[in-house]
Amino acid sequence: MIIYLMRHGETDWNKRGCFQGQIDVPLNDYGRELARITSEALKDVKFEAAFCSPLIRAVETAEIMLEGREVPEGNRHRKVPLMIDDRLKEFDFGAEDGSNIAQMRSDPTESLYYLLNDPKHYVPPEGGETLEEVYKRSSSFMEERIRPLEQQYETILIVAHGVMNRSIINPIAGIPVEDFWSIQMRNCTVSILSLQDGKFHVEEKGRIYYE
């Protein structure tokens, strides 16, 4: 089974360089265009099922990706099923949702500085999530929802978020937590995973289709 793992399109918060976390921010027009370009580039991929985060920026991206696609059902065709899973929500930055990424990256006194520069030693701010917690929920999703589908589907789509997608890919690729950010994950970045004989593999990391 082939798994296309995609980050959502651009939002105004992305454009401003702000952490969004679990704040429900919609795509902007450019983000929708990026999703359309990516969908067109992958038009020959026959998605049989799709999963996404419940946050609107991921849902919008998934809907654009699936627009006009169908799967056979007996003598008929139906829309590709899109299933929402709360475990695919973005990382919870707690009280720092909405903060400026560049500022957090450059100032050692800021609470998200270590997340961006030394993730192995990151301690979350009030209400925030640990990396261990996000790894745990992404692993739960992959084990409980995706692994059992190996004999059912050939190709599926997952649309989620930058931190969430890295928490899925990194353990499969053997990337340690200190290198958490090593894979490119711009808006509408697509990585390709495979599942064969119960084992996940990374086939391609961080590809974009709009440049």
Tab-separated table of C-alpha atoms in Angstrom:
chain	number	residue	atom	x	y	z
A	1	MET	CA	0.000	0.000	0.000
A	2	ILE	CA	1.230	3.475	-0.922
A	3	ILE	CA	0.518	6.377	1.437
A	4	TYR	CA	0.685	10.004	0.287
A	5	LEU	CA	1.292	12.118	3.398
A	6	MET	CA	0.583	15.790	2.744
A	7	ARG	CA	0.745	19.019	4.694
A	8	HIS	CA	-2.137	21.481	4.275
A	9	GLY	CA	-1.985	24.556	2.027
A	10	GLU	CA	-1.027	28.052	3.123
A	11	THR	CA	-3.044	30.096	5.627
A	12	ASP	CA	-2.716	33.752	6.552
A	13	TRP	CA	-1.000	32.660	9.774
A	14	ASN	CA	1.560	30.709	7.742
A	15	LYS	CA	2.124	33.803	5.631
A	16	ARG	CA	2.737	35.903	8.762
A	17	GLY	CA	5.065	33.279	10.218
A	18	CYS	CA	2.954	32.412	13.260
A	19	PHE	CA	2.460	29.144	15.134
A	20	GLN	CA	-1.090	27.891	14.506
A	21	GLY	CA	-1.154	24.717	16.543
A	22	GLN	CA	-4.741	23.641	17.079
A	23	ILE	CA	-6.232	27.063	16.304
A	24	ASP	CA	-8.695	26.558	13.447
A	25	VAL	CA	-7.376	28.814	10.672
A	26	PRO	CA	-8.723	28.381	7.107
A	27	LEU	CA	-6.656	28.294	3.935
A	28	ASN	CA	-6.071	31.558	2.123
A	29	ASP	CA	-6.534	31.860	-1.644
A	30	TYR	CA	-2.893	31.050	-2.315
A	31	GLY	CA	-3.159	27.966	-0.104
A	32	ARG	CA	-6.134	26.756	-2.114
A	33	GLU	CA	-4.188	27.343	-5.323
A	34	LEU	CA	-1.240	25.315	-4.024
A	35	ALA	CA	-3.610	22.457	-3.216
A	36	ARG	CA	-5.109	22.620	-6.719
A	37	ILE	CA	-1.672	22.571	-8.355
A	38	THR	CA	-0.666	19.598	-6.209
A	39	SER	CA	-3.891	17.781	-6.997
A	40	GLU	CA	-3.341	18.314	-10.714
A	41	ALA	CA	0.249	17.059	-10.444
A	42	LEU	CA	-1.062	13.894	-8.792
A	43	LYS	CA	-4.124	13.514	-11.010
A	44	ASP	CA	-3.093	10.026	-12.122
A	45	VAL	CA	-2.844	8.761	-8.545
A	46	LYS	CA	-5.933	6.718	-7.750
A	47	PHE	CA	-6.672	7.460	-4.098
A	48	GLU	CA	-9.070	4.896	-2.670
A	49	ALA	CA	-9.481	6.466	0.761
A	50	ALA	CA	-8.299	9.570	2.603
A	51	PHE	CA	-7.763	10.670	6.184
A	52	CYS	CA	-7.267	14.149	7.565
A	53	SER	CA	-7.036	16.301	10.655
A	54	PRO	CA	-10.318	17.880	11.771
A	55	LEU	CA	-8.789	21.377	11.496
A	56	ILE	CA	-10.320	23.295	8.590
A	57	ARG	CA	-7.022	23.999	6.806
A	58	ALA	CA	-6.427	20.244	6.497
A	59	VAL	CA	-10.042	19.455	5.597
A	60	GLU	CA	-10.075	22.102	2.848
A	61	THR	CA	-6.808	20.776	1.427
A	62	ALA	CA	-8.065	17.183	1.438
A	63	GLU	CA	-11.330	18.168	-0.235
A	64	ILE	CA	-9.452	19.986	-3.002
A	65	MET	CA	-7.161	16.989	-3.464
A	66	LEU	CA	-10.158	14.656	-3.802
A	67	GLU	CA	-12.345	16.893	-5.955
A	68	GLY	CA	-13.528	15.012	-9.038
A	69	ARG	CA	-11.968	11.727	-7.935
A	70	GLU	CA	-14.069	8.614	-7.569
A	71	VAL	CA	-13.634	4.994	-6.644
A	72	PRO	CA	-15.527	2.060	-8.210
A	73	GLU	CA	-18.238	0.406	-6.150
A	74	GLY	CA	-19.834	-2.499	-7.965
A	75	ASN	CA	-21.288	-1.127	-11.191
A	76	ARG	CA	-21.177	2.450	-9.913
A	77	HIS	CA	-18.646	5.005	-8.705
A	78	ARG	CA	-18.654	7.024	-5.511
A	79	LYS	CA	-16.601	9.814	-4.007
A	80	VAL	CA	-13.346	8.884	-2.337
A	81	PRO	CA	-14.208	8.519	1.374
A	82	LEU	CA	-12.623	11.188	3.604
A	83	MET	CA	-12.283	10.182	7.244
A	84	ILE	CA	-11.525	12.691	10.011
A	85	ASP	CA	-9.307	11.621	12.893
A	86	ASP	CA	-8.609	13.845	15.906
A	87	ARG	CA	-5.191	12.250	16.363
A	88	LEU	CA	-4.033	14.037	13.208
A	89	LYS	CA	-4.478	17.486	14.756
A	90	GLU	CA	-1.428	19.701	14.770
A	91	PHE	CA	0.940	19.901	17.736
A	92	ASP	CA	-0.488	21.896	20.641
A	93	PHE	CA	1.778	24.872	21.381
A	94	GLY	CA	-0.331	25.799	24.391
A	95	ALA	CA	-0.158	29.439	25.456
A	96	GLU	CA	2.228	30.199	22.579
A	97	ASP	CA	-0.265	29.600	19.755
A	98	GLY	CA	-0.115	32.670	17.544
A	99	SER	CA	3.429	33.611	18.517
A	100	ASN	CA	6.043	34.591	15.930
A	101	ILE	CA	8.225	31.717	14.754
A	102	ALA	CA	11.285	33.815	13.895
A	103	GLN	CA	11.263	35.470	17.303
A	104	MET	CA	10.953	32.143	19.092
A	105	ARG	CA	13.801	30.682	17.041
A	106	SER	CA	16.219	33.542	17.778
A	107	ASP	CA	15.600	34.276	21.471
A	108	PRO	CA	16.831	31.657	24.005
A	109	THR	CA	14.537	33.118	26.670
A	110	GLU	CA	11.408	32.271	24.681
A	111	SER	CA	9.477	29.139	25.617
A	112	LEU	CA	9.561	27.583	22.132
A	113	TYR	CA	13.244	28.294	21.500
A	114	TYR	CA	14.292	24.761	22.425
A	115	LEU	CA	11.536	23.190	20.349
A	116	LEU	CA	13.023	24.854	17.273
A	117	ASN	CA	16.727	24.634	18.109
A	118	ASP	CA	17.177	21.725	20.515
A	119	PRO	CA	13.976	19.654	20.432
A	120	LYS	CA	15.442	16.861	22.518
A	121	HIS	CA	15.396	19.211	25.524
A	122	TYR	CA	12.077	20.930	24.809
A	123	VAL	CA	9.757	21.606	27.747
A	124	PRO	CA	6.314	22.858	26.653
A	125	PRO	CA	4.706	26.093	27.862
A	126	GLU	CA	1.501	26.100	29.866
A	127	GLY	CA	-1.129	23.960	28.168
A	128	GLY	CA	1.321	22.735	25.547
A	129	GLU	CA	2.074	19.251	24.332
A	130	THR	CA	5.349	17.351	24.609
A	131	LEU	CA	6.972	15.786	21.571
A	132	GLU	CA	6.546	12.421	23.271
A	133	GLU	CA	2.795	13.025	23.360
A	134	VAL	CA	2.553	13.923	19.675
A	135	TYR	CA	4.633	10.866	18.735
A	136	LYS	CA	2.279	8.748	20.818
A	137	ARG	CA	-0.892	9.924	19.098
A	138	SER	CA	0.567	9.755	15.582
A	139	SER	CA	1.807	6.226	16.281
A	140	SER	CA	-1.637	5.285	17.593
A	141	PHE	CA	-3.224	6.580	14.387
A	142	MET	CA	-0.824	4.723	12.113
A	143	GLU	CA	-1.102	1.455	14.045
A	144	GLU	CA	-4.863	1.474	14.562
A	145	ARG	CA	-6.171	3.129	11.394
A	146	ILE	CA	-3.548	2.651	8.672
A	147	ARG	CA	-1.717	-0.623	9.285
A	148	PRO	CA	-4.937	-2.738	9.107
A	149	LEU	CA	-5.689	-1.327	5.618
A	150	GLU	CA	-2.742	-3.002	3.892
A	151	GLN	CA	-4.856	-5.746	2.346
A	152	GLN	CA	-7.809	-3.436	1.651
A	153	TYR	CA	-6.347	-0.506	-0.328
A	154	GLU	CA	-3.470	0.152	-2.697
A	155	THR	CA	-3.227	3.944	-2.365
A	156	ILE	CA	-4.424	6.335	0.340
A	157	LEU	CA	-4.033	10.019	1.198
A	158	ILE	CA	-3.360	11.560	4.612
A	159	VAL	CA	-3.548	15.351	5.048
A	160	ALA	CA	-2.287	16.868	8.272
A	161	HIS	CA	0.300	19.349	9.560
A	162	GLY	CA	4.004	20.134	9.747
A	163	VAL	CA	4.765	18.795	13.205
A	164	MET	CA	2.258	15.957	12.950
A	165	ASN	CA	3.623	14.729	9.618
A	166	ARG	CA	7.188	14.764	10.906
A	167	SER	CA	6.072	12.760	13.939
A	168	ILE	CA	4.786	10.135	11.495
A	169	ILE	CA	7.766	10.101	9.115
A	170	ASN	CA	10.694	10.519	11.492
A	171	PRO	CA	10.321	7.229	13.403
A	172	ILE	CA	9.868	5.303	10.143
A	173	ALA	CA	12.944	6.964	8.627
A	174	GLY	CA	14.983	6.499	11.813
A	175	ILE	CA	15.386	10.251	12.330
A	176	PRO	CA	16.155	11.004	16.010
A	177	VAL	CA	14.278	13.675	17.943
A	178	GLU	CA	17.299	16.007	17.922
A	179	ASP	CA	16.929	16.147	14.113
A	180	PHE	CA	13.159	16.556	14.265
A	181	TRP	CA	13.051	19.391	11.701
A	182	SER	CA	15.382	17.842	9.114
A	183	ILE	CA	12.678	17.028	6.526
A	184	GLN	CA	11.366	19.902	4.433
A	185	MET	CA	7.698	20.499	5.221
A	186	ARG	CA	6.424	23.560	3.382
A	187	ASN	CA	2.734	23.995	2.649
A	188	CYS	CA	1.395	21.183	0.443
A	189	THR	CA	4.616	19.214	0.810
A	190	VAL	CA	4.007	15.549	-0.031
A	191	SER	CA	5.953	12.584	1.314
A	192	ILE	CA	5.366	9.026	0.145
A	193	LEU	CA	5.319	6.041	2.475
A	194	SER	CA	4.710	2.390	1.747
A	195	LEU	CA	3.323	-0.423	3.848
A	196	GLN	CA	4.413	-3.917	2.876
A	197	ASP	CA	4.091	-7.081	4.940
A	198	GLY	CA	3.172	-4.976	7.961
A	199	LYS	CA	6.227	-2.725	7.784
A	200	PHE	CA	6.262	0.985	6.930
A	201	HIS	CA	8.941	2.442	4.673
A	202	VAL	CA	9.711	6.000	3.498
A	203	GLU	CA	9.835	6.148	-0.304
A	204	GLU	CA	10.143	9.918	-0.776
A	205	LYS	CA	10.531	12.825	1.645
A	206	GLY	CA	9.191	16.339	1.337
A	207	ARG	CA	8.357	16.858	-2.328
A	208	ILE	CA	6.583	19.974	-3.600
A	209	TYR	CA	4.828	20.211	-6.955
A	210	TYR	CA	4.307	23.956	-7.421
A	211	GLU	CA	7.847	25.085	-8.256
